[in-house]
PDB file of C-alpha atoms in Angstrom:
ATOM      1  CA  MET A   1      -0.250   0.527   0.719  1.00  0.00           C
ATOM      2  CA  LYS A   2       2.715   2.659   1.256  1.00  0.00           C
ATOM      3  CA  LYS A   3       4.514   2.104  -2.480  1.00  0.00           C
ATOM      4  CA  ILE A   4       0.694   2.198  -3.859  1.00  0.00           C
ATOM      5  CA  GLY A   5       0.773   6.596  -2.875  1.00  0.00           C
ATOM      6  CA  THR A   6       4.743   6.656  -3.511  1.00  0.00           C
ATOM      7  CA  ILE A   7       3.925   5.773  -6.650  1.00  0.00           C
ATOM      8  CA  ILE A   8       0.825   8.149  -6.663  1.00  0.00           C
ATOM      9  CA  LEU A   9       2.387  11.651  -5.436  1.00  0.00           C
ATOM     10  CA  LEU A  10       5.675  11.051  -7.612  1.00  0.00           C
ATOM     11  CA  LEU A  11       2.838  10.785 -10.424  1.00  0.00           C
ATOM     12  CA  ILE A  12       1.480  13.503  -8.788  1.00  0.00           C
ATOM     13  CA  SER A  13       3.964  16.274  -8.109  1.00  0.00           C
ATOM     14  CA  ILE A  14       6.162  14.903 -12.462  1.00  0.00           C
ATOM     15  CA  ASN A  15       2.514  16.643 -13.776  1.00  0.00           C
ATOM     16  CA  SER A  16       2.254  19.241 -11.983  1.00  0.00           C
ATOM     17  CA  ILE A  17       5.858  20.325 -13.054  1.00  0.00           C
ATOM     18  CA  GLY A  18       4.669  19.511 -17.260  1.00  0.00           C
ATOM     19  CA  GLN A  19       1.584  21.732 -16.609  1.00  0.00           C
ATOM     20  CA  ASN A  20       3.947  25.114 -15.072  1.00  0.00           C
ATOM     21  CA  LEU A  21       6.478  24.327 -17.433  1.00  0.00           C
ATOM     22  CA  VAL A  22       3.668  24.851 -19.549  1.00  0.00           C
ATOM     23  CA  GLU A  23       2.704  28.320 -18.357  1.00  0.00           C
ATOM     24  CA  CYS A  24       6.390  29.726 -18.547  1.00  0.00           C
ATOM     25  CA  GLY A  25       8.212  32.205 -21.768  1.00  0.00           C
ATOM     26  CA  ILE A  26       3.673  32.579 -22.879  1.00  0.00           C
ATOM     27  CA  ASP A  27       5.313  36.742 -22.940  1.00  0.00           C
ATOM     28  CA  ASN A  28       9.155  38.138 -23.335  1.00  0.00           C
ATOM     29  CA  ASN A  29       8.805  39.865 -20.284  1.00  0.00           C
ATOM     30  CA  PRO A  30      11.734  40.402 -18.421  1.00  0.00           C
ATOM     31  CA  LYS A  31      10.901  39.998 -14.960  1.00  0.00           C
ATOM     32  CA  LEU A  32      10.214  36.547 -13.614  1.00  0.00           C
ATOM     33  CA  THR A  33       7.184  34.627 -13.184  1.00  0.00           C
ATOM     34  CA  GLN A  34       6.577  32.986  -9.350  1.00  0.00           C
ATOM     35  CA  THR A  35       5.769  29.992 -11.888  1.00  0.00           C
ATOM     36  CA  GLU A  36       8.458  30.743 -14.196  1.00  0.00           C
ATOM     37  CA  SER A  37      10.462  31.319 -11.207  1.00  0.00           C
ATOM     38  CA  GLU A  38       9.038  28.149  -9.183  1.00  0.00           C
ATOM     39  CA  PHE A  39      10.227  26.032 -13.097  1.00  0.00           C
ATOM     40  CA  LEU A  40      13.812  27.240 -12.781  1.00  0.00           C
ATOM     41  CA  THR A  41      14.242  26.235  -9.144  1.00  0.00           C
ATOM     42  CA  GLU A  42      12.672  23.157  -9.419  1.00  0.00           C
ATOM     43  CA  TYR A  43      14.676  22.585 -13.329  1.00  0.00           C
ATOM     44  CA  MET A  44      18.415  23.810 -12.092  1.00  0.00           C
ATOM     45  CA  ASN A  45      20.052  21.897  -9.217  1.00  0.00           C
ATOM     46  CA  ASP A  46      20.018  24.052  -5.543  1.00  0.00           C
ATOM     47  CA  GLU A  47      23.749  24.820  -6.109  1.00  0.00           C
ATOM     48  CA  GLN A  48      22.874  26.828  -8.895  1.00  0.00           C
ATOM     49  CA  LEU A  49      20.266  28.441  -7.343  1.00  0.00           C
ATOM     50  CA  LYS A  50      21.174  28.760  -3.477  1.00  0.00           C
ATOM     51  CA  ASN A  51      18.289  28.990  -2.395  1.00  0.00           C
ATOM     52  CA  TYR A  52      17.835  31.940  -4.888  1.00  0.00           C
ATOM     53  CA  ASP A  53      14.629  33.452  -5.311  1.00  0.00           C
ATOM     54  CA  LEU A  54      13.801  34.205  -9.200  1.00  0.00           C
ATOM     55  CA  THR A  55      11.228  35.231  -8.647  1.00  0.00           C
ATOM     56  CA  ASP A  56       9.461  39.062 -10.185  1.00  0.00           C
ATOM     57  CA  LYS A  57      13.594  39.423 -10.691  1.00  0.00           C
ATOM     58  CA  LYS A  58      14.642  40.663 -14.216  1.00  0.00           C
ATOM     59  CA  VAL A  59      16.517  39.140 -16.230  1.00  0.00           C
ATOM     60  CA  ILE A  60      18.841  39.193 -19.255  1.00  0.00           C
ATOM     61  CA  PHE A  61      18.509  35.659 -21.641  1.00  0.00           C
ATOM     62  CA  VAL A  62      21.849  35.026 -23.687  1.00  0.00           C
ATOM     63  CA  THR A  63      22.667  31.911 -25.415  1.00  0.00           C
ATOM     64  CA  GLY A  64      25.620  30.484 -28.074  1.00  0.00           C
ATOM     65  CA  ASN A  65      28.955  28.847 -27.200  1.00  0.00           C
ATOM     66  CA  SER A  66      30.613  32.248 -26.095  1.00  0.00           C
ATOM     67  CA  ALA A  67      26.936  33.495 -24.800  1.00  0.00           C
ATOM     68  CA  GLN A  68      27.614  35.881 -28.619  1.00  0.00           C
ATOM     69  CA  GLN A  69      23.936  36.729 -28.283  1.00  0.00           C
ATOM     70  CA  LEU A  70      20.800  37.844 -26.755  1.00  0.00           C
ATOM     71  CA  GLY A  71      17.855  35.481 -26.252  1.00  0.00           C
ATOM     72  CA  THR A  72      14.041  36.110 -25.210  1.00  0.00           C
ATOM     73  CA  LYS A  73      11.657  34.248 -22.230  1.00  0.00           C
ATOM     74  CA  SER A  74      10.253  32.347 -25.210  1.00  0.00           C
ATOM     75  CA  GLU A  75      13.467  31.445 -26.909  1.00  0.00           C
ATOM     76  CA  TYR A  76      14.603  29.766 -23.610  1.00  0.00           C
ATOM     77  CA  PHE A  77      11.360  28.253 -21.918  1.00  0.00           C
ATOM     78  CA  ASP A  78      11.488  27.003 -26.180  1.00  0.00           C
ATOM     79  CA  GLN A  79      13.969  25.336 -25.420  1.00  0.00           C
ATOM     80  CA  ILE A  80      12.986  23.290 -22.270  1.00  0.00           C
ATOM     81  CA  LYS A  81      10.210  22.373 -23.683  1.00  0.00           C
ATOM     82  CA  GLN A  82      12.128  20.967 -26.978  1.00  0.00           C
ATOM     83  CA  SER A  83      14.255  19.390 -24.778  1.00  0.00           C
ATOM     84  CA  ASN A  84      11.724  18.344 -22.600  1.00  0.00           C
ATOM     85  CA  LYS A  85       9.943  15.727 -25.150  1.00  0.00           C
ATOM     86  CA  ASN A  86      13.098  13.952 -25.692  1.00  0.00           C
ATOM     87  CA  GLU A  87      13.647  13.609 -21.410  1.00  0.00           C
ATOM     88  CA  ASN A  88      16.910  15.908 -22.083  1.00  0.00           C
ATOM     89  CA  LYS A  89      17.669  19.305 -19.782  1.00  0.00           C
ATOM     90  CA  ILE A  90      19.866  22.164 -21.048  1.00  0.00           C
ATOM     91  CA  ALA A  91      23.214  23.746 -20.028  1.00  0.00           C
ATOM     92  CA  THR A  92      21.716  26.773 -18.183  1.00  0.00           C
ATOM     93  CA  TRP A  93      22.976  28.781 -15.612  1.00  0.00           C
ATOM     94  CA  ILE A  94      22.341  32.261 -13.658  1.00  0.00           C
ATOM     95  CA  VAL A  95      25.094  34.550 -13.601  1.00  0.00           C
ATOM     96  CA  GLU A  96      24.380  36.966 -10.952  1.00  0.00           C
ATOM     97  CA  LEU A  97      24.142  40.652 -11.474  1.00  0.00           C
ATOM     98  CA  ASN A  98      25.477  43.412  -8.578  1.00  0.00           C
ATOM     99  CA  GLU A  99      24.151  46.504  -8.073  1.00  0.00           C
ATOM    100  CA  ASN A 100      26.187  48.589 -10.256  1.00  0.00           C
ATOM    101  CA  GLU A 101      26.055  46.246 -12.910  1.00  0.00           C
ATOM    102  CA  ARG A 102      21.812  46.785 -12.075  1.00  0.00           C
ATOM    103  CA  LYS A 103      22.411  49.538 -12.369  1.00  0.00           C
ATOM    104  CA  ILE A 104      24.006  50.123 -15.270  1.00  0.00           C
ATOM    105  CA  SER A 105      21.631  47.464 -17.212  1.00  0.00           C
ATOM    106  CA  GLY A 106      18.413  49.225 -15.601  1.00  0.00           C
ATOM    107  CA  GLY A 107      17.469  46.917 -12.634  1.00  0.00           C
ATOM    108  CA  TYR A 108      18.337  43.622 -14.699  1.00  0.00           C
ATOM    109  CA  ASP A 109      19.259  40.743 -11.596  1.00  0.00           C
ATOM    110  CA  VAL A 110      20.242  37.978 -13.100  1.00  0.00           C
ATOM    111  CA  ILE A 111      21.566  36.784 -16.134  1.00  0.00           C
ATOM    112  CA  ILE A 112      21.104  33.219 -17.627  1.00  0.00           C
ATOM    113  CA  THR A 113      22.431  31.572 -20.050  1.00  0.00           C
ATOM    114  CA  TYR A 114      21.379  28.357 -22.612  1.00  0.00           C
ATOM    115  CA  TRP A 115      24.315  26.291 -24.407  1.00  0.00           C
ATOM    116  CA  VAL A 116      26.919  28.885 -23.927  1.00  0.00           C
ATOM    117  CA  LYS A 117      29.873  27.090 -23.133  1.00  0.00           C
ATOM    118  CA  ILE A 118      31.965  30.183 -21.280  1.00  0.00           C
ATOM    119  CA  LEU A 119      31.545  33.760 -20.152  1.00  0.00           C
ATOM    120  CA  THR A 120      33.883  35.850 -19.147  1.00  0.00           C
ATOM    121  CA  LYS A 121      34.009  38.661 -17.251  1.00  0.00           C
ATOM    122  CA  LYS A 122      34.673  41.052 -21.032  1.00  0.00           C
ATOM    123  CA  ARG A 123      31.177  39.236 -22.777  1.00  0.00           C
ATOM    124  CA  LYS A 124      29.093  40.062 -19.590  1.00  0.00           C
ATOM    125  CA  ASN A 125      30.291  43.692 -19.463  1.00  0.00           C
ATOM    126  CA  LYS A 126      29.727  43.524 -22.901  1.00  0.00           C
ATOM    127  CA  ILE A 127      25.871  42.495 -22.636  1.00  0.00           C
ATOM    128  CA  ILE A 128      25.018  44.872 -19.731  1.00  0.00           C
ATOM    129  CA  ASN A 129      26.885  47.423 -22.210  1.00  0.00           C
ATOM    130  CA  GLU A 130      24.285  45.803 -25.226  1.00  0.00           C
ATOM    131  CA  ILE A 131      21.653  46.369 -22.641  1.00  0.00           C
ATOM    132  CA  LYS A 132      22.042  49.606 -21.686  1.00  0.00           C
ATOM    133  CA  ALA A 133      22.034  50.863 -25.257  1.00  0.00           C
ATOM    134  CA  SER A 134      18.821  49.080 -25.535  1.00  0.00           C
ATOM    135  CA  ARG A 135      17.020  50.826 -23.603  1.00  0.00           C
TER     136      ARG A 135
END
């Protein structure tokens, strides 16, 4: 009987994570919703987030081997949705911006990278300046 209860709980939790993903990336507002934040907390390991709450955080999405391309929130979550169909995860990482970087970028809190092999400090500064110039 315990095994049946465990299986039911597992199926319910898997279904709720899938439902959360459907509600993610439906717009390109750089602020993450609570649903998007909760999904990413489940999707990434705790060490990456270090108990960092992403709800209402303003995010810069970056992709490409050396972080050469700005992405959008909907593109990012579309990549996750495509990978989930194959039961894979995309290579993704969070880089928190310091106070000065937040100010320069216009209030962005973090950079979320996907399919990026390396994000150098020089490239990070370029990204922040690109965001500044686009405002």
